[in-house]
mmCIF file with all atom_site columns, C-alpha atoms in Angstrom:
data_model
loop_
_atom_site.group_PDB
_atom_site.id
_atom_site.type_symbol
_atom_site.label_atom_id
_atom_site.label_alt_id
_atom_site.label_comp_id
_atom_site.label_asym_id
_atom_site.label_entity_id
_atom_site.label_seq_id
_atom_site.pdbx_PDB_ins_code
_atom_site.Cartn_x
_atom_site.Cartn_y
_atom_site.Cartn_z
_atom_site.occupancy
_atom_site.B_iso_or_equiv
_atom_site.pdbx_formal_charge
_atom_site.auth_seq_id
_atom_site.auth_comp_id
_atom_site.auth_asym_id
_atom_site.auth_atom_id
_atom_site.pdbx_PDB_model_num
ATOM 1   C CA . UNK A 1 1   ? 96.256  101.402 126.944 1.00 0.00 ? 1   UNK A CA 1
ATOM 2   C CA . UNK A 1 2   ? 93.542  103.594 127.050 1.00 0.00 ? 2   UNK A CA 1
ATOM 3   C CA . UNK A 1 3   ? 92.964  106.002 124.092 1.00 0.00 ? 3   UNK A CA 1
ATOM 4   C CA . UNK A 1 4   ? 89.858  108.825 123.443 1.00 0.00 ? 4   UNK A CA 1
ATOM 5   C CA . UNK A 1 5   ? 89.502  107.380 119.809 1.00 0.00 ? 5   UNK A CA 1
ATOM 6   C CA . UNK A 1 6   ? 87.176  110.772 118.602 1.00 0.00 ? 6   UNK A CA 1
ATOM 7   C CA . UNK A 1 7   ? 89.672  113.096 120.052 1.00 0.00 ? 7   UNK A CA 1
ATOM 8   C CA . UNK A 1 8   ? 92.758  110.548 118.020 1.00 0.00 ? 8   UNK A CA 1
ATOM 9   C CA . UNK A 1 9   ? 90.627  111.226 114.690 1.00 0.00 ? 9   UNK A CA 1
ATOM 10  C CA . UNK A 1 10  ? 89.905  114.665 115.388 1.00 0.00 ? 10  UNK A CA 1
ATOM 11  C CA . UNK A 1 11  ? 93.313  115.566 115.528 1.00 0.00 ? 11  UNK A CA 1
ATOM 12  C CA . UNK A 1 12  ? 94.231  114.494 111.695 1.00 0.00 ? 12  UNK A CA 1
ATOM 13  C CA . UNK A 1 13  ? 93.808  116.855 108.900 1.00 0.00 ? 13  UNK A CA 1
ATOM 14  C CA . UNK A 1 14  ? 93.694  114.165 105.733 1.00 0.00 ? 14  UNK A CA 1
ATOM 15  C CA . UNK A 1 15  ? 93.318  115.879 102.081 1.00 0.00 ? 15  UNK A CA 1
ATOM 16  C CA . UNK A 1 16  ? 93.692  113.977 98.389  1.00 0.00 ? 16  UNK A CA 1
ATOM 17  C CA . UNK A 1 17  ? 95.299  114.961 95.377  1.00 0.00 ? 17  UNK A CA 1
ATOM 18  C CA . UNK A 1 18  ? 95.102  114.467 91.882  1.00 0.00 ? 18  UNK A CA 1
ATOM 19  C CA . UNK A 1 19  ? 98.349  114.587 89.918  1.00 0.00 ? 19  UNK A CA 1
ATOM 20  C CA . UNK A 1 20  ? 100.972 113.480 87.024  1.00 0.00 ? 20  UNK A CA 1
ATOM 21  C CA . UNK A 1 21  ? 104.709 111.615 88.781  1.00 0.00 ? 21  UNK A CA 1
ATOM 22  C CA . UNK A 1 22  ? 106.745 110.615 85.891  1.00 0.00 ? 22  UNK A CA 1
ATOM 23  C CA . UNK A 1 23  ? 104.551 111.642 82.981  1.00 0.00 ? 23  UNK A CA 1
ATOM 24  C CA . UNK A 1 24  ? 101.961 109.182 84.765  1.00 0.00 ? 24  UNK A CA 1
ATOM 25  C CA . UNK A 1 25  ? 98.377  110.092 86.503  1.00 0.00 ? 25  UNK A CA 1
ATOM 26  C CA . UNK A 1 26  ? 98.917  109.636 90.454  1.00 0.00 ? 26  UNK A CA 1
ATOM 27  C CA . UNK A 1 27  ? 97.533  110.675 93.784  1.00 0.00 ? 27  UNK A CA 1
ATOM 28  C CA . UNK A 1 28  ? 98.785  112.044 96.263  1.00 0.00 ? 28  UNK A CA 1
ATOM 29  C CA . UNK A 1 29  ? 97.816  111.519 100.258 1.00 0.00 ? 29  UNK A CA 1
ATOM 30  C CA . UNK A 1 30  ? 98.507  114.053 102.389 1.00 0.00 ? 30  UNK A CA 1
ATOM 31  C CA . UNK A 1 31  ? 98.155  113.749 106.448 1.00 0.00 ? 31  UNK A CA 1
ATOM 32  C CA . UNK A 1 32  ? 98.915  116.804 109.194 1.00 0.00 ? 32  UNK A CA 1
ATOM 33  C CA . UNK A 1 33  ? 98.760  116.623 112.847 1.00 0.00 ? 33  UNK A CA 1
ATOM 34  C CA . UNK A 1 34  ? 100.512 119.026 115.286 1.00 0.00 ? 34  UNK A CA 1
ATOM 35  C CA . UNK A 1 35  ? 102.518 118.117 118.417 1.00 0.00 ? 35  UNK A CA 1
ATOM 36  C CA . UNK A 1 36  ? 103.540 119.009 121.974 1.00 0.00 ? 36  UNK A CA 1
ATOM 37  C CA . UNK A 1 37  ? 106.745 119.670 121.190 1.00 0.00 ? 37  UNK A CA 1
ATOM 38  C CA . UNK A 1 38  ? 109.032 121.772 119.152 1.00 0.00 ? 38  UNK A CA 1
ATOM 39  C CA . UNK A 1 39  ? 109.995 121.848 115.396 1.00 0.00 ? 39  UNK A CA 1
ATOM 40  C CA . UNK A 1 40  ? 113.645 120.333 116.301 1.00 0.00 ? 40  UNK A CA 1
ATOM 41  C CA . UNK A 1 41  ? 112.508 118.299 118.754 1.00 0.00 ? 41  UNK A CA 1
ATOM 42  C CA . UNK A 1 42  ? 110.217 116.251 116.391 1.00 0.00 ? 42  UNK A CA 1
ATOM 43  C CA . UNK A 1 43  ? 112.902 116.191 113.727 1.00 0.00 ? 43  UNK A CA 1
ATOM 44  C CA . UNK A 1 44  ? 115.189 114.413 115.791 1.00 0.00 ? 44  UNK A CA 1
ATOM 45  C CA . UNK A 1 45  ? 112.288 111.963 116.251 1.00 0.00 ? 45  UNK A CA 1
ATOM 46  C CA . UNK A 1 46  ? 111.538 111.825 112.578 1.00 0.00 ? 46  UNK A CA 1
ATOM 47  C CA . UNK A 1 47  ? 115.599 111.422 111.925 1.00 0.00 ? 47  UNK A CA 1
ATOM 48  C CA . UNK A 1 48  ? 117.484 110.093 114.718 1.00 0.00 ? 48  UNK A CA 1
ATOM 49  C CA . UNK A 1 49  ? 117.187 106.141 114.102 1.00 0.00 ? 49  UNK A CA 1
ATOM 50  C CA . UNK A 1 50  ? 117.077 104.797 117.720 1.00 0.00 ? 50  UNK A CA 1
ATOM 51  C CA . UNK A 1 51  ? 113.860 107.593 118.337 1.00 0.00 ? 51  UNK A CA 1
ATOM 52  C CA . UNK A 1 52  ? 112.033 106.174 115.026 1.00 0.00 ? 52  UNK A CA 1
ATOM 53  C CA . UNK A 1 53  ? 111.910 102.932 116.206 1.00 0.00 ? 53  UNK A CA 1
ATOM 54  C CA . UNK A 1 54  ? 110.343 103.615 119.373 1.00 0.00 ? 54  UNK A CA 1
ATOM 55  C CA . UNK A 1 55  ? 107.224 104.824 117.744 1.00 0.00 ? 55  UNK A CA 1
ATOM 56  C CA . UNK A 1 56  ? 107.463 103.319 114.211 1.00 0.00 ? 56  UNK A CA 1
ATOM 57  C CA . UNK A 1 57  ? 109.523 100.834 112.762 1.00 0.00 ? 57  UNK A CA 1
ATOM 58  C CA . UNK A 1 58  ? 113.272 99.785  113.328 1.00 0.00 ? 58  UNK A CA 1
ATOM 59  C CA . UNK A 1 59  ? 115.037 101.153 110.757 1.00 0.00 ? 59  UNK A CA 1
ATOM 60  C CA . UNK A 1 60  ? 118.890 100.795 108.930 1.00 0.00 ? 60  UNK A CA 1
ATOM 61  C CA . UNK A 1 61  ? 121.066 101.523 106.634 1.00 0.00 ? 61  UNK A CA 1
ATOM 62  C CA . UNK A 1 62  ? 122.575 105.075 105.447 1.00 0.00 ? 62  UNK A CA 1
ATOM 63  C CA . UNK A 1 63  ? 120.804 107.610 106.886 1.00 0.00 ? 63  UNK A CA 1
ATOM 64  C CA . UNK A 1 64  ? 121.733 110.779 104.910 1.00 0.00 ? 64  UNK A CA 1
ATOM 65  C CA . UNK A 1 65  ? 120.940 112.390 101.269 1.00 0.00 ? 65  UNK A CA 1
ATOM 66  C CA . UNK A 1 66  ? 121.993 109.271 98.721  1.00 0.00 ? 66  UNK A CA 1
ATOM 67  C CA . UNK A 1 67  ? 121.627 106.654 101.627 1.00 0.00 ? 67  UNK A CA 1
ATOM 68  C CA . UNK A 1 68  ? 119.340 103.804 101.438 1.00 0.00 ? 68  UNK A CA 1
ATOM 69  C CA . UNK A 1 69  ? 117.152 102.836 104.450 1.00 0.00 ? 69  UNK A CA 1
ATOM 70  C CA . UNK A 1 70  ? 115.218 99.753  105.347 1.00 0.00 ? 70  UNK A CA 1
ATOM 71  C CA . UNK A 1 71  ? 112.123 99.745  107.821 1.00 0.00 ? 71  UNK A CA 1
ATOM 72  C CA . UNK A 1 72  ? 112.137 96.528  109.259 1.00 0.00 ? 72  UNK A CA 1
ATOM 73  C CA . UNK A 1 73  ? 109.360 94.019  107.817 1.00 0.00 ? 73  UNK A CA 1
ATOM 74  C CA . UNK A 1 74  ? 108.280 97.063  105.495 1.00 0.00 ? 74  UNK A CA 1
ATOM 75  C CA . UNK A 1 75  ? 109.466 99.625  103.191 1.00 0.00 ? 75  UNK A CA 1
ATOM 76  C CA . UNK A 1 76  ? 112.761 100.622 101.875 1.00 0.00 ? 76  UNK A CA 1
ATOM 77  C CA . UNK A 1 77  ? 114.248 103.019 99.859  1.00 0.00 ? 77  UNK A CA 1
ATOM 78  C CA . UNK A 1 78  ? 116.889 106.252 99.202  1.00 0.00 ? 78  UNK A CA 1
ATOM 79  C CA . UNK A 1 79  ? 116.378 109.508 100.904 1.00 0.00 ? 79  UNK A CA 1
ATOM 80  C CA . UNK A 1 80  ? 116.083 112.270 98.347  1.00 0.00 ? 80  UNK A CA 1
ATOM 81  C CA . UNK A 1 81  ? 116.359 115.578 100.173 1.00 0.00 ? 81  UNK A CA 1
ATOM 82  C CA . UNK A 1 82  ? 117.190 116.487 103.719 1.00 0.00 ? 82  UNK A CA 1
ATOM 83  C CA . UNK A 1 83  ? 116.628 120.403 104.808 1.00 0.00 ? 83  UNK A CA 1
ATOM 84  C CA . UNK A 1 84  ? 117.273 120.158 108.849 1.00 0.00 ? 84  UNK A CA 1
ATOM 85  C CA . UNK A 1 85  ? 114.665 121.005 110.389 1.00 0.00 ? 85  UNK A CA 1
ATOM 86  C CA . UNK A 1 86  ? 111.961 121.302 107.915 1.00 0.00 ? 86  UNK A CA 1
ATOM 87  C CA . UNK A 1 87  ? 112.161 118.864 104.929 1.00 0.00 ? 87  UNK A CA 1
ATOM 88  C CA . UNK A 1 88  ? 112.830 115.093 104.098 1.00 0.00 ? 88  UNK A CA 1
ATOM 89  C CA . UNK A 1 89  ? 111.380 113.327 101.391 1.00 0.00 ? 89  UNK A CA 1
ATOM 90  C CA . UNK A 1 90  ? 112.436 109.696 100.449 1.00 0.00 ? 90  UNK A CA 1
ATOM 91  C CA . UNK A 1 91  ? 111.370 107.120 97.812  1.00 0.00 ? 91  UNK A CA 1
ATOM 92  C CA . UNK A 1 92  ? 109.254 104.144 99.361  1.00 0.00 ? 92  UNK A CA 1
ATOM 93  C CA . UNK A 1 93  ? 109.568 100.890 97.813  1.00 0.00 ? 93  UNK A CA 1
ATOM 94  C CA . UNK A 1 94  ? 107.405 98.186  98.955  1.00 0.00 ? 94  UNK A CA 1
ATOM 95  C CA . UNK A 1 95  ? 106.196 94.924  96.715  1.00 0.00 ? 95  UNK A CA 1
ATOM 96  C CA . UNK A 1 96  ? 108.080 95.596  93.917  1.00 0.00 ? 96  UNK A CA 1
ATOM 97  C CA . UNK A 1 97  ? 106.397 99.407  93.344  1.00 0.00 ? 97  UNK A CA 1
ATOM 98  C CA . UNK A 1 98  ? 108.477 102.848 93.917  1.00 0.00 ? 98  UNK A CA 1
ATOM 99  C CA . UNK A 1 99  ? 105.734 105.651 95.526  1.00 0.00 ? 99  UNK A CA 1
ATOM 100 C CA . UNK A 1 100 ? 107.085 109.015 96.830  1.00 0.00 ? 100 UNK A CA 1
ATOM 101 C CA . UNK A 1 101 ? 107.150 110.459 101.373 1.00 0.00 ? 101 UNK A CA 1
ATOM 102 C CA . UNK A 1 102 ? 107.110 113.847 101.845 1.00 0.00 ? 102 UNK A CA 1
ATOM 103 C CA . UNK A 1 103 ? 107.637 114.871 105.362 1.00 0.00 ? 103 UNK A CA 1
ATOM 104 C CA . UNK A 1 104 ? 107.687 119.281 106.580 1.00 0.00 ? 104 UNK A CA 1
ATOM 105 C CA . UNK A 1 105 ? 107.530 120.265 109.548 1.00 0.00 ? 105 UNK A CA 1
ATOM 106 C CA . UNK A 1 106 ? 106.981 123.771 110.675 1.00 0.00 ? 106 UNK A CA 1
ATOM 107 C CA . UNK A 1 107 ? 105.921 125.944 113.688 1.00 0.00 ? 107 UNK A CA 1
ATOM 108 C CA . UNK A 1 108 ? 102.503 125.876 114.847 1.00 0.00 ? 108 UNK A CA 1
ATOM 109 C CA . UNK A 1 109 ? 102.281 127.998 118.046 1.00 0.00 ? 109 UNK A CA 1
ATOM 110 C CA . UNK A 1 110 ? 103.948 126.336 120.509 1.00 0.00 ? 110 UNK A CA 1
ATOM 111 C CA . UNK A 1 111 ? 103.417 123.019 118.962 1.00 0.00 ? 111 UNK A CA 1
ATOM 112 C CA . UNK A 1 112 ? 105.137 121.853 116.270 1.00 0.00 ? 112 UNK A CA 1
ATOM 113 C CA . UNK A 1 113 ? 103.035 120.471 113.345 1.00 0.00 ? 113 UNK A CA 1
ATOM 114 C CA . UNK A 1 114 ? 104.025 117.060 110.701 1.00 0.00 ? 114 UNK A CA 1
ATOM 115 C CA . UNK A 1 115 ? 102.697 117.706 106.973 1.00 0.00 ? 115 UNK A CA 1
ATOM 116 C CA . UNK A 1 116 ? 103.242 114.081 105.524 1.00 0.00 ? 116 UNK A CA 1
ATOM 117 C CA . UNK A 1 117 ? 102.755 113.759 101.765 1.00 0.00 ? 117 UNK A CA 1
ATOM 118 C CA . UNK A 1 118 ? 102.829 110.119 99.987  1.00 0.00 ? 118 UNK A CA 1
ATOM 119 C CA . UNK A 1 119 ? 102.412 110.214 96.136  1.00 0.00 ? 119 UNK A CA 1
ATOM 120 C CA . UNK A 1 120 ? 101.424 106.957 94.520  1.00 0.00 ? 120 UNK A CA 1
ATOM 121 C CA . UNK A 1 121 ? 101.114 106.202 90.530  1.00 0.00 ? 121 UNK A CA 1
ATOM 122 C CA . UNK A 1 122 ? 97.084  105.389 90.255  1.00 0.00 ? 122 UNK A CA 1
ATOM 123 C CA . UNK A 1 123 ? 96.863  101.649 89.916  1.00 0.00 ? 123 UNK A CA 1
ATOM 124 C CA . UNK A 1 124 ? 94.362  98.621  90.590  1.00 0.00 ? 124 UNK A CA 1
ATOM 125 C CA . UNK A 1 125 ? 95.373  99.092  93.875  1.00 0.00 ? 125 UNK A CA 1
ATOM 126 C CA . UNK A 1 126 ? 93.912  101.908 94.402  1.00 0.00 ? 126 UNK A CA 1
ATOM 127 C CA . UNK A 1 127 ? 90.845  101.601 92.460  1.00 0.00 ? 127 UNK A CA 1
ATOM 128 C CA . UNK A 1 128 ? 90.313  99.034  94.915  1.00 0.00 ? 128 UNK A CA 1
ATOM 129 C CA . UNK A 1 129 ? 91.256  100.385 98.358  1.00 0.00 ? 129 UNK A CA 1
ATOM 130 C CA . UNK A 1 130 ? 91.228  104.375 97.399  1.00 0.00 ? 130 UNK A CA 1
ATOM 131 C CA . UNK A 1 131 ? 93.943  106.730 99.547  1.00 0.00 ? 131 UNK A CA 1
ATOM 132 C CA . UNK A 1 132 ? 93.206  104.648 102.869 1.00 0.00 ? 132 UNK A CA 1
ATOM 133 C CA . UNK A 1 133 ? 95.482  102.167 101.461 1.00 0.00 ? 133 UNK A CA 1
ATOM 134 C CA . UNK A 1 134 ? 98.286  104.512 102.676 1.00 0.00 ? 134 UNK A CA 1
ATOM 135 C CA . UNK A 1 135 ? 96.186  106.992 104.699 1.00 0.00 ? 135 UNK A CA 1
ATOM 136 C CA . UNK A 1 136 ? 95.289  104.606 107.197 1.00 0.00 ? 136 UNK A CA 1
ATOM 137 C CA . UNK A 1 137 ? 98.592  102.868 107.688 1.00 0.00 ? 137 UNK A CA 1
ATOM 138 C CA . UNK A 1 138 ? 100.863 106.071 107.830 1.00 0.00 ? 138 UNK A CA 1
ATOM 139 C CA . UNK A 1 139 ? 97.295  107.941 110.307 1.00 0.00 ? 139 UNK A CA 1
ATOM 140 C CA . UNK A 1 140 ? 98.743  104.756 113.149 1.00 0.00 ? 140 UNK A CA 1
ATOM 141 C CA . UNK A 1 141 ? 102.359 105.941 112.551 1.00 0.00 ? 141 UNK A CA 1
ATOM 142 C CA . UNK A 1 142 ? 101.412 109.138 113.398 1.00 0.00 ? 142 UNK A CA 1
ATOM 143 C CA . UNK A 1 143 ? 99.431  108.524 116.493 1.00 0.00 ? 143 UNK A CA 1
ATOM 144 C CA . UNK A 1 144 ? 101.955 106.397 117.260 1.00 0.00 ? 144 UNK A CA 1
ATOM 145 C CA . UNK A 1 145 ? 104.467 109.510 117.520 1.00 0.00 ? 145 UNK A CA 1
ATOM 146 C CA . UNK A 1 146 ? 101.667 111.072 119.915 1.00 0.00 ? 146 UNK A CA 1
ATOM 147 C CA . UNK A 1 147 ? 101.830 108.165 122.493 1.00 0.00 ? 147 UNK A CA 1
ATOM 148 C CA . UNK A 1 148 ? 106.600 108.277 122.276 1.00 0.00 ? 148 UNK A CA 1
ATOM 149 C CA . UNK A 1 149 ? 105.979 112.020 122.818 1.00 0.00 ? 149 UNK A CA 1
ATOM 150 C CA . UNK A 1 150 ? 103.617 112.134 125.342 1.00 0.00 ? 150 UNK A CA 1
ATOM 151 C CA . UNK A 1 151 ? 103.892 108.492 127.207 1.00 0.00 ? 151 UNK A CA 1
ATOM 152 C CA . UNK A 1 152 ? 107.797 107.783 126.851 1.00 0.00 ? 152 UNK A CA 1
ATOM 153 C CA . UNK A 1 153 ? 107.187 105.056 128.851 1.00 0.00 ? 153 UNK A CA 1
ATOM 154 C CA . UNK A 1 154 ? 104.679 103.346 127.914 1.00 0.00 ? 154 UNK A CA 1
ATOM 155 C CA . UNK A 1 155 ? 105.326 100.358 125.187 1.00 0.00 ? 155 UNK A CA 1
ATOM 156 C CA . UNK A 1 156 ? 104.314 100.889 121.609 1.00 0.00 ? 156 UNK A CA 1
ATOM 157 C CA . UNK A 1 157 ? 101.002 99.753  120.638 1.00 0.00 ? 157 UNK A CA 1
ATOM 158 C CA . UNK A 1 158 ? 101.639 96.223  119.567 1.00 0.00 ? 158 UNK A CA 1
ATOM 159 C CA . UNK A 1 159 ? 100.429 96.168  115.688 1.00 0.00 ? 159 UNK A CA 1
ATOM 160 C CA . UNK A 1 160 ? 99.870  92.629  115.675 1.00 0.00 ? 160 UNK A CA 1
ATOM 161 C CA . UNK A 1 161 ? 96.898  92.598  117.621 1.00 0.00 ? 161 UNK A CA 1
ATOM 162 C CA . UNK A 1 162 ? 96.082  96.425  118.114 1.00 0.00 ? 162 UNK A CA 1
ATOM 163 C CA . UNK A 1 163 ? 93.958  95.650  115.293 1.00 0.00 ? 163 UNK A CA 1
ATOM 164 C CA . UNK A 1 164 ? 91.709  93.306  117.142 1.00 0.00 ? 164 UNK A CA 1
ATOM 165 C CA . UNK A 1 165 ? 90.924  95.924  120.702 1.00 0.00 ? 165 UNK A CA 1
ATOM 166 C CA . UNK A 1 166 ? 88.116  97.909  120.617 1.00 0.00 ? 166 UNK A CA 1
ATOM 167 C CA . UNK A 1 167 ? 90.423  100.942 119.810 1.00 0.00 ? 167 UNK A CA 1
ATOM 168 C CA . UNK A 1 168 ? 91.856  99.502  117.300 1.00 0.00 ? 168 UNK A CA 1
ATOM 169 C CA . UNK A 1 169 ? 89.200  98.890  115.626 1.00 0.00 ? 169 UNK A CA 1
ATOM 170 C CA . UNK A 1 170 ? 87.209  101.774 116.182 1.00 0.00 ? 170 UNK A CA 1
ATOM 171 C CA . UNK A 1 171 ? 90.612  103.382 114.576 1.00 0.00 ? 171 UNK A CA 1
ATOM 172 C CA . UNK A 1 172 ? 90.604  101.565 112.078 1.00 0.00 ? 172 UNK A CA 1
ATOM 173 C CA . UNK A 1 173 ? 87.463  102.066 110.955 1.00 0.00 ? 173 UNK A CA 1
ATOM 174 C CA . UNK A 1 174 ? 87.308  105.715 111.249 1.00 0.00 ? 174 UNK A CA 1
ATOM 175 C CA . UNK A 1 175 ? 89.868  106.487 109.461 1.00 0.00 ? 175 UNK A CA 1
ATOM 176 C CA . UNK A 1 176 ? 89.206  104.148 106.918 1.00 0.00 ? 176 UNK A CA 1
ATOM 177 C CA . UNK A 1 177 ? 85.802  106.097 106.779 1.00 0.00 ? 177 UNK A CA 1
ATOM 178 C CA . UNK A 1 178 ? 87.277  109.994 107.011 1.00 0.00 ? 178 UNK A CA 1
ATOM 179 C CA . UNK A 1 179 ? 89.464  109.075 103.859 1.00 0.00 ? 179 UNK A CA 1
ATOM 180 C CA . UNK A 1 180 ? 86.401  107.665 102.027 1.00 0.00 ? 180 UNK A CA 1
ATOM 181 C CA . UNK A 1 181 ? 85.074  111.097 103.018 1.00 0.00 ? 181 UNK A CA 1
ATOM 182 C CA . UNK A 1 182 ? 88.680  112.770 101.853 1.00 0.00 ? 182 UNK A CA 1
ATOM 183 C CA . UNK A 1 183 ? 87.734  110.568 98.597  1.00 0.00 ? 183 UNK A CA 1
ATOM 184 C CA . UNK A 1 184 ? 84.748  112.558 97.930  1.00 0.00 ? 184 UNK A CA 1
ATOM 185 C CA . UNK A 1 185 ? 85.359  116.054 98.617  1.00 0.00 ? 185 UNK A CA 1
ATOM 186 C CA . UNK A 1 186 ? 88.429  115.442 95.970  1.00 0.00 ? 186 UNK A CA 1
ATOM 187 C CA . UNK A 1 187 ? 86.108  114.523 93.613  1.00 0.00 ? 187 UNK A CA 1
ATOM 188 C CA . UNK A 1 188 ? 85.333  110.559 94.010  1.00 0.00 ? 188 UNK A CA 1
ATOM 189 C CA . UNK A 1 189 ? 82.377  109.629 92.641  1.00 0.00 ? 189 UNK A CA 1
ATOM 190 C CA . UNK A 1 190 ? 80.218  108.647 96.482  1.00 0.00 ? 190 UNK A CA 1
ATOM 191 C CA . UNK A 1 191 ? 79.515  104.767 96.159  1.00 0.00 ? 191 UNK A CA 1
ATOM 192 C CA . UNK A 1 192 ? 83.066  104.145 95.098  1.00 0.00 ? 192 UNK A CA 1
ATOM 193 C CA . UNK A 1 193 ? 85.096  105.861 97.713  1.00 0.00 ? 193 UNK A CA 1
ATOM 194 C CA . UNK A 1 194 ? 82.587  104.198 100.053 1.00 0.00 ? 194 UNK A CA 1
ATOM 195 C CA . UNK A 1 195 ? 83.380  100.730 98.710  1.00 0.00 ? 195 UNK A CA 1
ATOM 196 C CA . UNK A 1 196 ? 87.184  101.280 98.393  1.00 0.00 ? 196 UNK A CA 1
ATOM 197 C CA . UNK A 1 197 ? 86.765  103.076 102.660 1.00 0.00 ? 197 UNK A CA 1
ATOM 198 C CA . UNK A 1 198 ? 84.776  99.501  103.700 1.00 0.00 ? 198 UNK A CA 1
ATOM 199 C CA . UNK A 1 199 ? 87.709  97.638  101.885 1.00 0.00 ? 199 UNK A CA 1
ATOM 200 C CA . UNK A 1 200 ? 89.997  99.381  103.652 1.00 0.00 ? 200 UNK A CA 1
ATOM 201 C CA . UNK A 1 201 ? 88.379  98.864  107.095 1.00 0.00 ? 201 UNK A CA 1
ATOM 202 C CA . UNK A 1 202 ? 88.097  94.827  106.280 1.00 0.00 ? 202 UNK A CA 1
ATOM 203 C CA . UNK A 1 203 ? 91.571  94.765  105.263 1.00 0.00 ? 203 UNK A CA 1
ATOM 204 C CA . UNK A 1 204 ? 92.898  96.980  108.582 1.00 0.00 ? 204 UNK A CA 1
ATOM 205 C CA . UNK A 1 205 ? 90.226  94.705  110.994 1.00 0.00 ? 205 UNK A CA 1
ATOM 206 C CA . UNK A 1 206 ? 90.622  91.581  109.312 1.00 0.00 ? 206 UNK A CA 1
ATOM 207 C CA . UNK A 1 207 ? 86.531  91.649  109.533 1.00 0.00 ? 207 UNK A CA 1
ATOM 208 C CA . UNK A 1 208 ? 85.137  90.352  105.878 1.00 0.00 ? 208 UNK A CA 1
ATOM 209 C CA . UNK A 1 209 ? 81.939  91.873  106.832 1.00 0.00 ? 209 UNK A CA 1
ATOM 210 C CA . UNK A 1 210 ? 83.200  95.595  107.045 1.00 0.00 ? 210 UNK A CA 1
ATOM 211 C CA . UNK A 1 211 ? 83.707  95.452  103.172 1.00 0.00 ? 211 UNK A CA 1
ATOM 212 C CA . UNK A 1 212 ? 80.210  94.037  102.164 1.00 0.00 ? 212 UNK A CA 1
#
C-alpha cells in the first residue's frame, strides 16, 4: 500500500490541554482531520458497527446511550451521549483506568471534518510517554478512516506489522514527533516533551534506539 506519509501528517490538526476531570488535574488530546465525504455519511462510519470495523476495530455490545461496547483486543466502555449527527462521547476503559472520547463532527465545505477529544487523569504514564500515548494510536485510527473512505477495497493496514514498513515507521515517528511539538506549544517544558515524543516513537516502532 502506498501512502504520501508528509501529506498523511499534514492533514492532522493535534492540540493539548490542560484541565481538572473529577476534581483531578488531566489532559486532554484533541485530534481533527476533515474528509471526502459528508457529515452523515461519516457518522454512519463512526456508528454503524459493521463500518467501524472495517477501518478500526471490531466492535460489540449495546450500541446506544447506557450501552456498553467492547473493541476487540482493546478498549471498552459505556457510551455517554449520542446527538445524531454531531456528537458521541463514551468512557474508555483500558488496563484497569477509565479516560474520557469525545467525537463532533461538523461541516467543513464539502468535506466533512472529525474533532476527536480524549481526556486522561495526568499519571506516570504520561509523564513518561506525554499525549502521544493516545495521540499517536487514535492519529492511525484516523488515517485508517481515510484509506475505508477513499480505498473501500483495499484491506486495512495490518497493525501487526504496519509498524515495521517504511510508512509505518515514518508514521510513527512523525507523529510521535508533532505531539512532542503539540507538548511544547501547550506549555511542556522542551527536553521533556522531547523525551516522552522519542518514547513514544520506540514504543510505536519497537526500535529501543528511537528513545535514547
Amino acid at each position: 500500500m502506498h501512502l504520501n506519509v508528509a501529506d498523511q501528517l499534514g492533514t492532522v490538526e493535534r492540540t493539548v490541554s490542560s484541565l481538572e476531570r473529577d476534581g483531578q488535574p488531566a489532559r486532554a488530546v484533541t485530534l481533527a482531520r476533515s474528509y471526502a465525504t459528508t457529515v452523515e455519511d461519516l457518522w454512519d462510519a463512526v456508528t454503524n458497527a459493521e463500518r467501524v470495523a472495517r477501518w478500526f476495530l471490531p466492535i460489540s455490545g449495546n450500541l446506544e446511550v447506557g450501552g456498553r461496547y467492547q473493541l476487540e483486543g482493546n478498549a471498552g466502555g459505556t457510551i455517554t451521549h449520542c446527538e445524531r449527527p454531531s456528537f458521541l462521547a463514551l468512557t474508555w476503559e483500558f488496563g484497569g483506568d477509565v479516560s474520557w472520547v469525545e467525537v463532533r463532527l461538523a461541516e467543513d465545505g464539502p468535506r466533512a471534518r472529525l474533532v476527536l477529544t480524549h481526556t486522561a487523569l495526568l499519571t506516570d504514564h504520561w509523564h513518561e510517554f506525554g499525549p502521544g500515548a493516545v495521540g499517536v494510536g487514535w492519529e492511525m485510527a484516523l488515517l485508517g478512516m481515510e484509506l475505508y473512505l477513499t480505498r473501500p477495497n483495499e484491506p486495512k493496514i495490518d497493525e501487526a506489522t504496519f509498524h515495521t514498513t517504511a510508512a509505518g515507521k515514518a508514521l510513527h515517528t512523525g507523529s510521535s514527533e508533532a505531539w512532542g511539538r503539540a507538548a511544547i506549544a501547550a506549555g511542556t517544558d522542551r527536553e521533556v516533551a522531547l523525551a516522552a515524543a522519542h518514547r513514544t516513537t520506540a514504543f510505536y516502532t519497537g526500535d529501543p534506539a528511537a528513545s535514547d
